PDB file of C-alpha atoms in Angstrom:
ATOM      1  CA  MET R   1      23.917 -19.160  -5.169  1.00  0.00           C
ATOM      2  CA  ASN R   2      26.299 -18.500  -2.288  1.00  0.00           C
ATOM      3  CA  ASN R   3      25.465 -16.683   0.957  1.00  0.00           C
ATOM      4  CA  HIS R   4      26.605 -13.300  -0.361  1.00  0.00           C
ATOM      5  CA  GLN R   5      24.384 -13.581  -3.441  1.00  0.00           C
ATOM      6  CA  ASN R   6      21.497 -14.692  -1.236  1.00  0.00           C
ATOM      7  CA  ALA R   7      21.871 -11.613   0.968  1.00  0.00           C
ATOM      8  CA  ILE R   8      21.893  -9.281  -2.039  1.00  0.00           C
ATOM      9  CA  PHE R   9      18.868 -11.025  -3.544  1.00  0.00           C
ATOM     10  CA  HIS R  10      16.879 -10.614  -0.314  1.00  0.00           C
ATOM     11  CA  GLN R  11      17.833  -6.933  -0.062  1.00  0.00           C
ATOM     12  CA  ILE R  12      16.587  -6.354  -3.617  1.00  0.00           C
ATOM     13  CA  THR R  13      13.285  -8.167  -3.020  1.00  0.00           C
ATOM     14  CA  ASN R  14      12.708  -6.237   0.215  1.00  0.00           C
ATOM     15  CA  PHE R  15      13.473  -2.983  -1.611  1.00  0.00           C
ATOM     16  CA  LEU R  16      10.919  -3.816  -4.312  1.00  0.00           C
ATOM     17  CA  LYS R  17       8.237  -4.922  -1.865  1.00  0.00           C
ATOM     18  CA  THR R  18       8.082  -1.565  -0.074  1.00  0.00           C
ATOM     19  CA  PRO R  19       6.836   0.628  -2.972  1.00  0.00           C
ATOM     20  CA  LEU R  20       4.446  -2.115  -4.049  1.00  0.00           C
ATOM     21  CA  ALA R  21       3.029  -2.313  -0.538  1.00  0.00           C
ATOM     22  CA  LEU R  22       2.689   1.473  -0.373  1.00  0.00           C
ATOM     23  CA  LEU R  23       1.006   1.505  -3.750  1.00  0.00           C
ATOM     24  CA  GLY R  24      -1.410  -1.178  -2.567  1.00  0.00           C
ATOM     25  CA  VAL R  25      -2.304   0.880   0.493  1.00  0.00           C
ATOM     26  CA  ASP R  26      -2.846   3.999  -1.642  1.00  0.00           C
ATOM     27  CA  LEU R  27      -5.138   2.085  -3.990  1.00  0.00           C
ATOM     28  CA  LYS R  28      -7.179   0.751  -1.068  1.00  0.00           C
ATOM     29  CA  ASN R  29      -7.573   4.254   0.395  1.00  0.00           C
ATOM     30  CA  PHE R  30      -8.578   5.566  -3.030  1.00  0.00           C
ATOM     31  CA  GLN R  31     -11.295   2.911  -3.300  1.00  0.00           C
ATOM     32  CA  PHE R  32     -12.585   3.729   0.193  1.00  0.00           C
ATOM     33  CA  ASN R  33     -12.717   7.427  -0.669  1.00  0.00           C
ATOM     34  CA  LYS R  34     -14.647   6.697  -3.874  1.00  0.00           C
ATOM     35  CA  ILE R  35     -17.139   4.577  -1.947  1.00  0.00           C
ATOM     36  CA  CYS R  36     -17.577   7.310   0.674  1.00  0.00           C
ATOM     37  CA  HIS R  37     -18.215  10.021  -1.916  1.00  0.00           C
ATOM     38  CA  PHE R  38     -20.540   7.765  -3.871  1.00  0.00           C
ATOM     39  CA  ALA R  39     -22.565   7.013  -0.742  1.00  0.00           C
ATOM     40  CA  ASN R  40     -22.646  10.744   0.141  1.00  0.00           C
ATOM     41  CA  HIS R  41     -21.786   9.963   3.759  1.00  0.00           C
ATOM     42  CA  PRO R  42     -18.200  11.261   4.202  1.00  0.00           C
ATOM     43  CA  TYR R  43     -18.629  11.401   7.993  1.00  0.00           C
ATOM     44  CA  LEU R  44     -18.638   7.586   8.001  1.00  0.00           C
ATOM     45  CA  CYS R  45     -15.102   7.625   6.590  1.00  0.00           C
ATOM     46  CA  LYS R  46     -13.702  10.462   8.670  1.00  0.00           C
ATOM     47  CA  GLY R  47     -10.821   8.303   9.974  1.00  0.00           C
ATOM     48  CA  LEU R  48      -9.709   7.292   6.481  1.00  0.00           C
ATOM     49  CA  TYR R  49      -8.666  10.807   5.503  1.00  0.00           C
ATOM     50  CA  GLU R  50      -6.055  11.111   8.277  1.00  0.00           C
TER      51      GLU R  50
END
């Protein structure tokens, strides 16, 4: 692989990482929200909804 191919490869991997990272964050927030509702103490998780 030459330098040009390397640069393109890194751009593609960075492009793919972003939605996966966002999806991971959304899943974590979803789990926190489920825990908060299950515990019936939403005031404990007030900061998570912002």
